[in-house]
Amino acid sequence: MRWLVIKDNYVINAIEWDGVTPYTYPFPHDMLIQDPNELAGIGDWYEASEGVFYRPLTTPPDYPPA
C-alpha cells in the first residue's frame, strides 16, 4: 500500500508500507495517511477537513524545507 508523509499540510514523501508492520518514518512529519488511489504526489497540499489534495502550480513560499 502507498502511504503519504504529511508535514505542515504538504506531502513531503510517499512510501510503500503494509500499514500493519511496525514502522516509524525517520524524519519530522505530522502524519502518515494512506493513498489508495495513488493520485497524490510530493508537493501536493492536503486539506484534512475536506480529505482532499490540491496540487499547487508553483512551489509555495511556505513549503517545508527538505
Coordinates of C-alpha atoms in Angstrom, one line a residue:
M1 CA 0.0 0.0 0.0
R2 CA 1.1 3.5 -0.7
W3 CA 1.3 6.0 2.2
L4 CA 1.9 9.7 2.1
V5 CA 4.1 11.6 4.6
I6 CA 2.5 14.9 5.6
K7 CA 4.3 17.8 7.1
D8 CA 2.7 21.3 7.5
N9 CA -0.2 20.0 5.3
Y10 CA 2.2 19.2 2.4
V11 CA 3.0 15.8 1.0
I12 CA 6.8 15.5 1.6
N13 CA 7.2 11.9 0.7
A14 CA 5.4 8.7 -0.4
I15 CA 6.3 5.3 0.9
E16 CA 5.3 1.7 0.4
W17 CA 4.1 0.1 3.7
D18 CA 1.6 -2.6 4.6
G19 CA 0.2 -0.4 7.4
V20 CA 0.5 -3.3 9.9
T21 CA 4.2 -4.0 10.4
P22 CA 5.7 -1.6 13.0
Y23 CA 7.2 1.3 11.2
T24 CA 8.3 4.8 12.1
Y25 CA 9.1 7.4 9.5
P26 CA 12.6 8.7 10.3
F27 CA 12.2 12.4 9.6
P28 CA 10.0 15.1 11.2
H29 CA 6.4 14.8 10.0
D30 CA 2.8 15.4 11.2
M31 CA 1.1 12.3 9.9
L32 CA 1.0 9.3 7.5
I33 CA -2.1 8.7 5.5
Q34 CA -3.0 6.0 3.1
D35 CA -3.3 6.9 -0.6
P36 CA -5.4 4.1 -2.0
N37 CA -5.9 5.8 -5.4
E38 CA -2.3 6.8 -5.8
L39 CA -3.2 10.2 -7.2
A40 CA -1.4 12.5 -4.7
G41 CA 2.2 13.5 -5.2
I42 CA 5.0 15.1 -3.4
G43 CA 4.4 18.8 -3.0
D44 CA 0.6 18.5 -3.0
W45 CA -1.4 20.3 -0.3
Y46 CA -3.6 18.1 2.0
E47 CA -6.7 19.8 3.3
A48 CA -7.6 17.4 6.3
S49 CA -11.0 19.0 6.9
E50 CA -12.1 18.0 3.4
G51 CA -9.9 14.9 2.9
V52 CA -8.8 16.5 -0.4
F53 CA -5.4 17.0 -2.1
Y54 CA -4.6 20.2 -4.0
R55 CA -1.7 20.5 -6.5
P56 CA -0.1 23.9 -6.5
L57 CA 1.1 25.3 -9.8
T58 CA 4.4 26.5 -8.4
T59 CA 6.3 25.9 -5.2
P60 CA 4.5 27.7 -2.4
P61 CA 6.7 30.0 -0.2
D62 CA 5.7 28.1 2.9
Y63 CA 6.7 24.7 1.6
P64 CA 8.7 22.8 4.3
P65 CA 12.4 22.7 3.7
A66 CA 14.0 19.3 2.9

